[in-house]
Tab-separated table of C-alpha atoms in Angstrom:
chain	number	residue	atom	x	y	z
A	1	UNK	CA	15.058	38.143	-53.340
A	2	UNK	CA	11.835	39.984	-52.635
A	3	UNK	CA	9.886	39.378	-49.462
A	4	UNK	CA	6.196	38.696	-49.909
A	5	UNK	CA	3.318	37.448	-47.779
A	6	UNK	CA	1.989	34.024	-48.743
A	7	UNK	CA	-0.900	31.858	-47.592
A	8	UNK	CA	0.065	28.195	-47.252
A	9	UNK	CA	-1.762	25.066	-46.055
A	10	UNK	CA	0.225	22.537	-44.036
A	11	UNK	CA	-0.894	19.172	-42.695
A	12	UNK	CA	0.855	17.678	-39.664
A	13	UNK	CA	0.251	15.215	-36.852
A	14	UNK	CA	0.848	15.838	-33.176
A	15	UNK	CA	0.014	14.135	-29.905
A	16	UNK	CA	-2.322	16.241	-27.805
A	17	UNK	CA	-2.972	15.322	-24.169
A	18	UNK	CA	-6.651	16.060	-23.780
A	19	UNK	CA	-8.171	16.174	-20.285
A	20	UNK	CA	-9.992	12.914	-20.996
A	21	UNK	CA	-6.766	11.199	-22.041
A	22	UNK	CA	-4.999	12.441	-18.929
A	23	UNK	CA	-7.892	11.148	-16.855
A	24	UNK	CA	-7.582	7.678	-18.404
A	25	UNK	CA	-3.866	7.601	-17.634
A	26	UNK	CA	-4.520	8.617	-14.028
A	27	UNK	CA	-7.142	5.904	-13.603
A	28	UNK	CA	-4.589	3.220	-14.444
A	29	UNK	CA	-2.382	3.984	-11.471
A	30	UNK	CA	-5.175	4.589	-8.950
A	31	UNK	CA	-5.517	2.123	-6.102
A	32	UNK	CA	-8.934	0.751	-5.202
A	33	UNK	CA	-9.441	3.334	-2.437
A	34	UNK	CA	-8.238	6.207	-4.625
A	35	UNK	CA	-10.483	5.093	-7.458
A	36	UNK	CA	-13.530	4.948	-5.192
A	37	UNK	CA	-12.777	8.452	-3.900
A	38	UNK	CA	-12.339	9.760	-7.439
A	39	UNK	CA	-15.642	8.234	-8.576
A	40	UNK	CA	-17.459	9.718	-5.568
A	41	UNK	CA	-16.194	13.156	-6.563
A	42	UNK	CA	-17.262	12.641	-10.181
A	43	UNK	CA	-20.739	11.511	-9.132
A	44	UNK	CA	-21.047	14.597	-6.969
A	45	UNK	CA	-20.100	16.848	-9.891
A	46	UNK	CA	-21.966	15.022	-12.641
A	47	UNK	CA	-25.755	14.526	-12.227
A	48	UNK	CA	-25.807	11.920	-15.016
A	49	UNK	CA	-23.558	9.496	-13.123
A	50	UNK	CA	-24.826	7.059	-10.548
A	51	UNK	CA	-23.590	3.956	-8.819
A	52	UNK	CA	-25.049	0.582	-9.682
A	53	UNK	CA	-25.432	-0.932	-6.254
A	54	UNK	CA	-25.280	-4.747	-6.234
A	55	UNK	CA	-28.533	-6.372	-5.215
A	56	UNK	CA	-28.663	-9.097	-2.649
A	57	UNK	CA	-29.650	-12.314	-4.446
A	58	UNK	CA	-31.646	-13.650	-1.514
A	59	UNK	CA	-33.538	-10.387	-1.063
A	60	UNK	CA	-34.174	-10.185	-4.798
A	61	UNK	CA	-35.551	-13.737	-4.898
A	62	UNK	CA	-37.761	-12.996	-1.893
A	63	UNK	CA	-39.076	-9.833	-3.536
A	64	UNK	CA	-39.862	-11.711	-6.733
A	65	UNK	CA	-41.647	-14.382	-4.711
A	66	UNK	CA	-43.777	-11.805	-2.911
A	67	UNK	CA	-44.665	-10.176	-6.223
A	68	UNK	CA	-45.644	-13.514	-7.740
A	69	UNK	CA	-47.653	-14.661	-4.711
A	70	UNK	CA	-49.537	-11.758	-3.052
A	71	UNK	CA	-49.878	-12.317	0.674
A	72	UNK	CA	-53.003	-11.627	2.681
A	73	UNK	CA	-52.976	-8.708	5.058
A	74	UNK	CA	-52.355	-9.596	8.742
A	75	UNK	CA	-55.684	-8.194	9.816
A	76	UNK	CA	-58.651	-7.141	7.809
A	77	UNK	CA	-58.606	-3.625	9.199
A	78	UNK	CA	-54.806	-3.158	9.108
A	79	UNK	CA	-54.783	-0.861	6.093
A	80	UNK	CA	-58.219	0.591	6.579
A	81	UNK	CA	-58.013	1.587	10.245
A	82	UNK	CA	-54.183	1.978	10.464
A	83	UNK	CA	-54.146	-0.229	13.562
A	84	UNK	CA	-50.903	0.104	15.556
A	85	UNK	CA	-49.668	-3.258	16.839
A	86	UNK	CA	-48.448	-3.585	20.391
A	87	UNK	CA	-45.407	-5.623	21.462
A	88	UNK	CA	-47.678	-8.494	22.493
A	89	UNK	CA	-49.445	-8.446	19.119
A	90	UNK	CA	-46.148	-8.497	17.239
A	91	UNK	CA	-44.917	-11.379	19.368
A	92	UNK	CA	-48.115	-13.293	18.754
A	93	UNK	CA	-48.239	-12.654	15.009
A	94	UNK	CA	-44.539	-13.416	14.405
A	95	UNK	CA	-44.545	-16.408	16.766
A	96	UNK	CA	-41.451	-15.123	18.518
A	97	UNK	CA	-40.388	-12.873	21.375
A	98	UNK	CA	-38.646	-9.554	21.278
A	99	UNK	CA	-35.937	-11.252	23.351
A	100	UNK	CA	-34.709	-12.890	20.156
A	101	UNK	CA	-34.154	-9.505	18.569
A	102	UNK	CA	-33.061	-7.567	21.663
A	103	UNK	CA	-31.291	-9.987	24.062
A	104	UNK	CA	-30.881	-7.407	26.818
A	105	UNK	CA	-34.610	-7.122	27.511
A	106	UNK	CA	-36.066	-8.362	30.850
A	107	UNK	CA	-36.593	-11.828	29.411
A	108	UNK	CA	-32.873	-12.393	29.124
A	109	UNK	CA	-32.473	-13.586	32.713
A	110	UNK	CA	-34.938	-16.421	32.145
A	111	UNK	CA	-32.886	-17.762	29.209
A	112	UNK	CA	-29.299	-17.050	30.261
A	113	UNK	CA	-29.468	-17.293	34.013
A	114	UNK	CA	-28.503	-14.653	36.580
A	115	UNK	CA	-24.698	-15.009	36.177
A	116	UNK	CA	-24.605	-14.684	32.405
A	117	UNK	CA	-27.197	-11.969	32.532
A	118	UNK	CA	-25.029	-9.907	34.878
A	119	UNK	CA	-22.061	-10.342	32.568
A	120	UNK	CA	-24.138	-9.323	29.552
A	121	UNK	CA	-25.530	-6.235	31.234
A	122	UNK	CA	-22.064	-5.247	32.478
A	123	UNK	CA	-20.605	-5.493	29.000
A	124	UNK	CA	-23.494	-3.741	27.316
A	125	UNK	CA	-23.685	-0.935	29.879
A	126	UNK	CA	-27.275	-1.760	30.804
A	127	UNK	CA	-26.678	-2.830	34.383
A	128	UNK	CA	-28.690	-0.022	35.848
A	129	UNK	CA	-25.733	2.238	36.530
A	130	UNK	CA	-24.724	5.365	34.714
A	131	UNK	CA	-23.738	5.165	31.080
A	132	UNK	CA	-20.164	6.084	31.951
A	133	UNK	CA	-19.814	2.781	33.834
A	134	UNK	CA	-20.614	0.768	30.732
A	135	UNK	CA	-17.933	-0.560	28.417
A	136	UNK	CA	-17.393	1.819	25.539
A	137	UNK	CA	-16.332	0.285	22.246
A	138	UNK	CA	-13.892	3.123	21.782
A	139	UNK	CA	-12.097	2.113	24.979
A	140	UNK	CA	-11.414	-1.320	23.525
A	141	UNK	CA	-9.563	0.057	20.492
A	142	UNK	CA	-5.978	1.058	21.029
A	143	UNK	CA	-5.327	4.652	20.137
A	144	UNK	CA	-2.712	5.367	17.519
A	145	UNK	CA	0.751	6.112	18.896
A	146	UNK	CA	1.930	9.551	17.870
A	147	UNK	CA	5.520	10.495	17.128
A	148	UNK	CA	5.640	12.570	20.313
A	149	UNK	CA	4.487	9.610	22.426
A	150	UNK	CA	6.956	7.242	20.764
A	151	UNK	CA	9.871	9.611	21.318
A	152	UNK	CA	8.750	10.409	24.882
A	153	UNK	CA	8.960	6.750	25.872
A	154	UNK	CA	12.534	6.512	24.605
A	155	UNK	CA	13.516	9.790	26.292
A	156	UNK	CA	12.328	8.453	29.636
A	157	UNK	CA	14.509	5.356	29.222
A	158	UNK	CA	17.585	7.043	27.763
A	159	UNK	CA	18.053	9.895	30.252
A	160	UNK	CA	18.167	9.863	34.027
A	161	UNK	CA	19.606	13.354	34.492
A	162	UNK	CA	16.759	15.881	34.824
A	163	UNK	CA	18.620	18.531	32.812
A	164	UNK	CA	19.327	16.135	29.943
A	165	UNK	CA	15.733	14.943	30.006
A	166	UNK	CA	14.514	18.541	29.857
A	167	UNK	CA	16.755	19.233	26.835
A	168	UNK	CA	15.540	16.046	25.148
A	169	UNK	CA	11.947	17.163	25.708
A	170	UNK	CA	12.658	20.481	24.040
A	171	UNK	CA	14.269	18.714	21.091
A	172	UNK	CA	11.279	16.376	20.834
A	173	UNK	CA	8.954	19.375	20.764
A	174	UNK	CA	10.989	20.694	17.830
A	175	UNK	CA	10.342	17.613	15.682
A	176	UNK	CA	8.163	18.053	12.617
A	177	UNK	CA	5.903	15.343	11.218
A	178	UNK	CA	8.764	13.861	9.172
A	179	UNK	CA	10.988	13.379	12.238
A	180	UNK	CA	13.450	16.211	11.533
A	181	UNK	CA	14.601	18.693	14.192
A	182	UNK	CA	13.532	22.131	12.997
A	183	UNK	CA	14.324	23.966	16.236
A	184	UNK	CA	17.406	26.151	16.641
A	185	UNK	CA	19.844	24.415	19.000
A	186	UNK	CA	21.399	27.700	20.109
A	187	UNK	CA	17.959	29.042	20.958
A	188	UNK	CA	17.178	25.943	23.027
A	189	UNK	CA	20.478	26.293	24.887
A	190	UNK	CA	19.794	29.966	25.648
A	191	UNK	CA	16.245	29.327	26.764
A	192	UNK	CA	17.276	26.529	29.150
A	193	UNK	CA	20.355	28.350	30.430
A	194	UNK	CA	22.873	25.783	29.202
A	195	UNK	CA	25.510	25.638	26.497
A	196	UNK	CA	25.495	24.227	22.993
A	197	UNK	CA	27.808	21.375	23.948
A	198	UNK	CA	25.241	19.901	26.350
A	199	UNK	CA	22.481	20.234	23.757
A	200	UNK	CA	24.713	18.556	21.166
A	201	UNK	CA	25.390	15.607	23.467
A	202	UNK	CA	21.685	15.087	24.130
A	203	UNK	CA	20.949	15.373	20.409
A	204	UNK	CA	23.562	12.691	19.671
A	205	UNK	CA	21.777	10.315	22.048
A	206	UNK	CA	18.370	11.156	20.596
A	207	UNK	CA	19.671	10.361	17.121
A	208	UNK	CA	20.095	6.745	18.236
A	209	UNK	CA	16.355	6.361	18.833
A	210	UNK	CA	14.169	4.087	16.765
A	211	UNK	CA	13.343	4.337	13.931
A	212	UNK	CA	16.754	5.306	12.642
A	213	UNK	CA	16.886	8.791	11.156
A	214	UNK	CA	14.906	10.631	13.800
A	215	UNK	CA	16.260	13.956	15.120
A	216	UNK	CA	18.193	14.597	11.893
A	217	UNK	CA	18.672	18.214	10.880
A	218	UNK	CA	18.695	17.631	7.132
A	219	UNK	CA	18.312	14.873	4.568
A	220	UNK	CA	22.014	14.015	4.456
A	221	UNK	CA	22.147	13.509	8.218
A	222	UNK	CA	18.958	11.433	8.152
A	223	UNK	CA	20.398	9.085	5.542
A	224	UNK	CA	23.739	8.916	7.374
A	225	UNK	CA	22.039	7.873	10.619
A	226	UNK	CA	20.234	5.031	8.882
A	227	UNK	CA	23.359	3.857	7.081
A	228	UNK	CA	25.322	3.940	10.332
A	229	UNK	CA	22.803	1.605	11.961
A	230	UNK	CA	23.211	-0.799	9.037
A	231	UNK	CA	27.004	-0.503	9.278
A	232	UNK	CA	27.126	0.744	5.687
A	233	UNK	CA	28.538	4.210	6.277
A	234	UNK	CA	31.928	3.557	4.687
A	235	UNK	CA	34.086	6.342	3.183
A	236	UNK	CA	32.584	5.845	-0.273
A	237	UNK	CA	29.055	6.177	1.090
A	238	UNK	CA	30.043	9.255	3.115
A	239	UNK	CA	31.298	10.891	-0.080
A	240	UNK	CA	28.020	10.058	-1.824
A	241	UNK	CA	25.922	11.478	1.027
A	242	UNK	CA	28.031	14.647	1.032
A	243	UNK	CA	27.235	15.204	-2.657
A	244	UNK	CA	23.505	14.632	-2.864
A	245	UNK	CA	23.185	17.607	-5.206
A	246	UNK	CA	25.268	15.699	-7.776
A	247	UNK	CA	22.983	12.717	-7.293
A	248	UNK	CA	19.959	14.939	-7.944
A	249	UNK	CA	21.599	16.117	-11.174
A	250	UNK	CA	22.443	12.479	-12.027
A	251	UNK	CA	26.094	13.380	-12.479
A	252	UNK	CA	27.280	9.803	-12.095
A	253	UNK	CA	30.707	10.338	-13.626
A	254	UNK	CA	31.638	12.894	-10.993
A	255	UNK	CA	30.171	10.711	-8.225
A	256	UNK	CA	32.278	7.732	-9.310
A	257	UNK	CA	35.380	9.887	-9.175
A	258	UNK	CA	34.578	11.419	-5.783
A	259	UNK	CA	33.560	8.114	-4.206
A	260	UNK	CA	36.412	6.144	-5.769
A	261	UNK	CA	34.156	3.330	-7.014
A	262	UNK	CA	33.293	1.780	-10.347
A	263	UNK	CA	29.911	1.785	-12.019
A	264	UNK	CA	28.725	-1.491	-10.457
A	265	UNK	CA	29.540	-0.372	-6.928
A	266	UNK	CA	27.889	2.995	-7.538
A	267	UNK	CA	24.692	1.278	-8.673
A	268	UNK	CA	24.705	-0.838	-5.512
A	269	UNK	CA	25.199	2.276	-3.396
A	270	UNK	CA	22.316	4.026	-5.125
A	271	UNK	CA	20.112	0.999	-4.478
A	272	UNK	CA	20.968	1.222	-0.783
A	273	UNK	CA	20.085	4.922	-0.749
A	274	UNK	CA	16.715	4.203	-2.357
A	275	UNK	CA	15.980	1.613	0.338
A	276	UNK	CA	16.274	4.243	3.092
A	277	UNK	CA	13.378	6.251	4.509
A	278	UNK	CA	13.868	10.006	4.021
A	279	UNK	CA	10.885	10.757	6.319
A	280	UNK	CA	11.064	8.334	9.270
A	281	UNK	CA	8.546	10.288	11.328
A	282	UNK	CA	5.736	9.725	8.843
A	283	UNK	CA	5.255	6.219	10.247
A	284	UNK	CA	3.536	7.903	13.221
A	285	UNK	CA	1.365	10.280	11.221
A	286	UNK	CA	-1.730	8.692	12.729
A	287	UNK	CA	-3.403	7.814	9.435
A	288	UNK	CA	-5.579	4.729	9.385
A	289	UNK	CA	-3.989	1.726	7.740
A	290	UNK	CA	-5.771	0.498	4.653
A	291	UNK	CA	-6.416	-3.204	4.318
A	292	UNK	CA	-5.076	-4.838	1.174
A	293	UNK	CA	-7.738	-5.845	-1.317
A	294	UNK	CA	-6.578	-8.026	-4.189
A	295	UNK	CA	-7.365	-6.574	-7.610
A	296	UNK	CA	-6.805	-9.878	-9.417
A	297	UNK	CA	-7.555	-13.456	-8.376
A	298	UNK	CA	-5.650	-16.448	-9.746
A	299	UNK	CA	-6.993	-19.982	-9.340
A	300	UNK	CA	-5.942	-23.337	-10.698
A	301	UNK	CA	-8.148	-24.592	-13.525
A	302	UNK	CA	-9.187	-28.211	-14.077
A	303	UNK	CA	-7.016	-28.546	-17.176
A	304	UNK	CA	-3.837	-27.595	-15.300
A	305	UNK	CA	-3.774	-23.972	-16.436
A	306	UNK	CA	-4.537	-20.856	-14.411
A	307	UNK	CA	-7.763	-18.873	-14.301
A	308	UNK	CA	-7.154	-15.134	-13.992
A	309	UNK	CA	-10.128	-12.995	-12.989
A	310	UNK	CA	-10.659	-9.479	-11.722
A	311	UNK	CA	-11.917	-9.149	-8.168
A	312	UNK	CA	-15.519	-8.026	-8.422
A	313	UNK	CA	-15.202	-6.061	-5.161
A	314	UNK	CA	-12.617	-3.726	-6.687
A	315	UNK	CA	-14.570	-3.055	-9.872
A	316	UNK	CA	-16.511	0.213	-9.574
A	317	UNK	CA	-20.092	0.022	-10.776
A	318	UNK	CA	-20.942	3.281	-12.528
A	319	UNK	CA	-23.892	3.878	-14.837
A	320	UNK	CA	-24.896	6.744	-17.100
A	321	UNK	CA	-28.462	7.869	-16.435
A	322	UNK	CA	-29.688	8.340	-20.005
A	323	UNK	CA	-33.317	8.431	-18.833
A	324	UNK	CA	-32.661	11.449	-16.652
A	325	UNK	CA	-30.801	13.126	-19.516
A	326	UNK	CA	-33.769	12.555	-21.822
A	327	UNK	CA	-36.102	14.037	-19.227
A	328	UNK	CA	-34.205	17.225	-18.459
A	329	UNK	CA	-32.599	18.052	-21.818
A	330	UNK	CA	-35.881	19.259	-23.477
A	331	UNK	CA	-36.359	21.688	-20.571
A	332	UNK	CA	-33.008	23.449	-20.971
A	333	UNK	CA	-33.729	27.182	-20.966
A	334	UNK	CA	-30.635	28.489	-22.719
A	335	UNK	CA	-27.532	27.387	-24.567
A	336	UNK	CA	-25.427	27.333	-21.403
A	337	UNK	CA	-27.659	24.694	-19.830
A	338	UNK	CA	-27.616	22.642	-23.041
A	339	UNK	CA	-23.823	22.794	-23.144
A	340	UNK	CA	-23.647	21.779	-19.496
A	341	UNK	CA	-25.829	18.698	-20.059
A	342	UNK	CA	-23.907	17.749	-23.196
A	343	UNK	CA	-20.604	18.033	-21.350
A	344	UNK	CA	-21.920	15.950	-18.454
A	345	UNK	CA	-23.068	13.241	-20.858
A	346	UNK	CA	-19.728	13.242	-22.665
A	347	UNK	CA	-17.734	13.037	-19.431
A	348	UNK	CA	-19.977	10.289	-18.067
A	349	UNK	CA	-19.608	8.178	-21.207
A	350	UNK	CA	-15.858	8.746	-21.236
A	351	UNK	CA	-15.528	7.728	-17.590
A	352	UNK	CA	-17.405	4.467	-18.088
A	353	UNK	CA	-15.300	3.631	-21.134
A	354	UNK	CA	-12.116	4.508	-19.261
A	355	UNK	CA	-13.072	2.275	-16.335
A	356	UNK	CA	-13.808	-0.567	-18.733
A	357	UNK	CA	-10.480	-0.053	-20.482
A	358	UNK	CA	-8.708	0.076	-17.111
A	359	UNK	CA	-10.187	-3.279	-16.115
A	360	UNK	CA	-9.203	-4.875	-19.429
A	361	UNK	CA	-5.659	-3.517	-19.178
A	362	UNK	CA	-5.179	-4.803	-15.623
A	363	UNK	CA	-6.481	-8.212	-16.653
A	364	UNK	CA	-4.198	-8.329	-19.692
A	365	UNK	CA	-1.094	-7.405	-17.702
A	366	UNK	CA	-1.961	-9.830	-14.885
A	367	UNK	CA	-2.542	-12.672	-17.343
A	368	UNK	CA	0.867	-12.127	-18.921
A	369	UNK	CA	2.521	-12.051	-15.485
A	370	UNK	CA	0.861	-15.356	-14.619
A	371	UNK	CA	2.041	-16.834	-17.915
A	372	UNK	CA	5.603	-15.668	-17.310
A	373	UNK	CA	5.692	-16.791	-13.660
A	374	UNK	CA	3.912	-20.122	-14.029
A	375	UNK	CA	6.819	-21.962	-12.367
A	376	UNK	CA	6.550	-19.742	-9.288
A	377	UNK	CA	2.853	-20.514	-8.858
A	378	UNK	CA	3.545	-24.252	-9.142
A	379	UNK	CA	6.842	-24.685	-7.275
A	380	UNK	CA	7.412	-21.543	-5.177
A	381	UNK	CA	9.793	-18.620	-4.883
A	382	UNK	CA	12.848	-20.633	-5.921
A	383	UNK	CA	11.423	-20.778	-9.430
A	384	UNK	CA	10.633	-17.063	-9.735
A	385	UNK	CA	11.993	-15.887	-13.077
A	386	UNK	CA	13.740	-12.564	-13.725
A	387	UNK	CA	11.198	-10.244	-15.294
A	388	UNK	CA	11.100	-6.591	-16.276
A	389	UNK	CA	8.426	-4.210	-17.478
A	390	UNK	CA	9.640	-4.173	-21.059
A	391	UNK	CA	9.232	-7.944	-21.424
A	392	UNK	CA	5.581	-7.784	-20.378
A	393	UNK	CA	4.956	-4.639	-22.439
A	394	UNK	CA	6.353	-6.228	-25.616
A	395	UNK	CA	4.351	-9.408	-25.047
A	396	UNK	CA	0.982	-7.645	-24.763
A	397	UNK	CA	1.696	-4.834	-27.230
A	398	UNK	CA	1.630	-1.936	-24.767
A	399	UNK	CA	4.039	0.776	-23.749
A	400	UNK	CA	6.353	0.157	-20.816
A	401	UNK	CA	4.994	3.171	-18.935
A	402	UNK	CA	1.469	1.746	-19.176
A	403	UNK	CA	2.585	-1.510	-17.583
A	404	UNK	CA	4.367	0.471	-14.876
A	405	UNK	CA	1.182	2.379	-14.028
A	406	UNK	CA	-0.920	-0.781	-13.994
A	407	UNK	CA	1.405	-2.647	-11.627
A	408	UNK	CA	1.703	0.231	-9.149
A	409	UNK	CA	-0.129	-0.557	-5.857
A	410	UNK	CA	-2.106	-3.429	-7.375
A	411	UNK	CA	-2.278	-6.837	-5.702
A	412	UNK	CA	-2.814	-10.384	-6.916
A	413	UNK	CA	-4.373	-13.195	-4.893
A	414	UNK	CA	-2.685	-16.490	-5.749
A	415	UNK	CA	-2.689	-19.981	-4.183
A	416	UNK	CA	0.637	-18.944	-2.596
A	417	UNK	CA	-0.689	-15.754	-1.016
A	418	UNK	CA	-1.303	-12.119	-1.870
A	419	UNK	CA	1.502	-10.366	-3.751
A	420	UNK	CA	1.920	-6.925	-5.195
A	421	UNK	CA	2.210	-7.037	-8.973
A	422	UNK	CA	5.628	-5.385	-8.662
A	423	UNK	CA	6.792	-8.423	-6.669
A	424	UNK	CA	6.947	-10.486	-9.843
A	425	UNK	CA	9.357	-8.026	-11.480
A	426	UNK	CA	12.781	-8.885	-10.113
A	427	UNK	CA	16.322	-8.118	-11.169
A	428	UNK	CA	18.352	-10.657	-13.098
A	429	UNK	CA	21.475	-12.251	-11.616
A	430	UNK	CA	23.714	-13.957	-14.144
A	431	UNK	CA	24.451	-17.667	-14.012
A	432	UNK	CA	28.053	-18.651	-13.470
A	433	UNK	CA	27.891	-21.387	-16.103
A	434	UNK	CA	26.280	-19.250	-18.760
A	435	UNK	CA	22.812	-20.746	-18.294
A	436	UNK	CA	19.520	-19.053	-17.501
A	437	UNK	CA	19.688	-16.038	-15.203
A	438	UNK	CA	18.368	-16.195	-11.661
A	439	UNK	CA	15.810	-13.963	-10.009
A	440	UNK	CA	17.099	-11.769	-7.211
A	441	UNK	CA	14.132	-12.795	-5.048
A	442	UNK	CA	14.982	-16.466	-5.542
A	443	UNK	CA	18.598	-15.758	-4.593
A	444	UNK	CA	17.417	-13.989	-1.425
A	445	UNK	CA	15.438	-17.077	-0.499
A	446	UNK	CA	18.509	-19.263	-1.042
A	447	UNK	CA	20.615	-17.033	1.185
A	448	UNK	CA	17.990	-17.135	3.921
A	449	UNK	CA	17.771	-20.914	3.758
A	450	UNK	CA	21.570	-21.276	3.933
A	451	UNK	CA	21.714	-19.125	7.050
A	452	UNK	CA	18.749	-20.903	8.656
A	453	UNK	CA	20.421	-24.297	8.144
A	454	UNK	CA	23.907	-23.283	9.306
A	455	UNK	CA	25.369	-24.991	12.364
A	456	UNK	CA	26.625	-23.143	15.467
A	457	UNK	CA	30.170	-24.381	14.833
A	458	UNK	CA	30.082	-23.448	11.146
A	459	UNK	CA	28.531	-19.993	10.740
A	460	UNK	CA	28.638	-18.890	7.108
A	461	UNK	CA	30.371	-15.669	6.220
A	462	UNK	CA	29.327	-13.601	3.219
A	463	UNK	CA	32.329	-14.930	1.287
A	464	UNK	CA	31.325	-18.503	2.071
A	465	UNK	CA	27.781	-17.817	0.869
A	466	UNK	CA	29.198	-16.370	-2.350
A	467	UNK	CA	31.247	-19.528	-2.941
A	468	UNK	CA	28.260	-21.792	-2.285
A	469	UNK	CA	26.034	-19.798	-4.630
A	470	UNK	CA	28.644	-19.850	-7.377
A	471	UNK	CA	28.910	-23.606	-7.013
A	472	UNK	CA	25.151	-23.820	-7.561
A	473	UNK	CA	25.379	-21.645	-10.668
A	474	UNK	CA	24.723	-18.132	-9.310
A	475	UNK	CA	27.309	-15.483	-10.184
A	476	UNK	CA	26.993	-12.919	-7.410
A	477	UNK	CA	29.273	-10.418	-5.659
A	478	UNK	CA	29.931	-10.357	-1.924
A	479	UNK	CA	28.568	-6.812	-1.649
A	480	UNK	CA	25.284	-7.989	-3.160
A	481	UNK	CA	25.067	-10.868	-0.677
A	482	UNK	CA	25.627	-8.427	2.189
A	483	UNK	CA	22.951	-6.112	0.825
A	484	UNK	CA	20.401	-8.927	0.491
A	485	UNK	CA	21.246	-10.229	3.966
A	486	UNK	CA	20.811	-6.820	5.571
A	487	UNK	CA	17.593	-6.273	3.627
A	488	UNK	CA	16.202	-9.376	5.368
A	489	UNK	CA	17.381	-8.058	8.792
A	490	UNK	CA	19.862	-10.911	9.173
A	491	UNK	CA	22.915	-9.966	11.292
A	492	UNK	CA	26.476	-10.517	10.166
A	493	UNK	CA	28.339	-13.786	10.669
A	494	UNK	CA	30.199	-12.341	13.665
A	495	UNK	CA	26.953	-11.361	15.396
A	496	UNK	CA	25.286	-14.674	14.569
A	497	UNK	CA	28.278	-16.630	15.916
A	498	UNK	CA	28.184	-14.618	19.144
A	499	UNK	CA	24.423	-15.197	19.542
A	500	UNK	CA	24.740	-18.950	18.933
A	501	UNK	CA	27.547	-19.217	21.492
A	502	UNK	CA	25.462	-17.323	24.031
A	503	UNK	CA	22.499	-19.655	23.424
A	504	UNK	CA	24.740	-22.700	23.720
A	505	UNK	CA	26.172	-21.410	27.022
A	506	UNK	CA	22.700	-20.710	28.356
A	507	UNK	CA	21.592	-24.219	27.362
A	508	UNK	CA	24.333	-25.770	29.475
């Protein structure tokens, strides 16, 4: 068979991730703050983008009124002679006093009296003294507590021995922003003239500080400290923590063999690991907390249905300045400038379309969630249905990953409060009688109510809660009940019985 060169035409289809498509995907998962920051950067880069600032309706009506009814000038020579009005003239023309605009002027004492005036001047820093004697607004705001300050308070309470306190201070200085000890213990012992045993004892005490996981030397130790506080560090969990590399490789078969558990128990253990905080020190990073702004608002309609609307405050208002493009494009000097303007126009149009598509997608997903969880909105958490991403994705004709991006860090304002969209997606717990499955969140609420209503002489154990739930049609394991109870920071039956006895003794 002879080899020969041939020229062939072939037609094929392939999915290409263009930069614009990647941008649209990123916009879906942006929070409101992230989206505003992204748009600010795009406006700075693209001269054809601008924000459409909302106009105040009252100011707009007033401006239209002034345009329709021209007002006479205050004085005949105001515009001609550029007369500068004095304070008395302004007061006379406006029929008011500057006290109404600036209450700390000399006229304040006549209206408020000497006592209230002194209080006002003291608070405003205008009492005649130096400015340092006045009340600074910054002094009224509590400064953020740093990790070093938080640990220092606990060190002062935990150690009375000066040597131990000095070692604890050195260990605290070795903490990084995540709460891990990065300092060499042998080096600390040599620098302070002590031995490693003393440093190890102080470290063991420091590892009991709040939040759990501080002063860990690696990830495994951090997770172990948190599990120990929750009383969940059993032999199976110790084996799992000791083989985190297998967990990273998702070698579940080997993990089941090493831990001596079945698949269901392994899944529960993995859920507990995911609930832990691998970076406990980040809670004291000092970043400003962002207030939650609902992306979607749900209100009851007159016909008994639900009205789902996007929150106008979270919708970015971006416009493409076609007028500016028409003005500058004829003056482009070379092809590079023409290409730059064309690219700016294309990116601006794509961004506006992507933002519009993002809003429509969020509204579509939120509407389907409201339709699926109608019973929750009417009756409460007990009627929350099990729901997953695939169910919503199939109902609205979208991919599951798209729904996942839309529901990430988005919030919904309902008559029952503000909830993250992910809140409505709960695991399914089978019914003991073969009926409809129960939502895990609804089961948590049942467990909490059972414990709240228990009597001091009849404290419910986890096994008793399991029996009561199975009688009501919920097929659940004792380990799951314990996990839900601990997730709600509810102590065990032994601890609750001891607390109730102590309260009863104190009441006598």
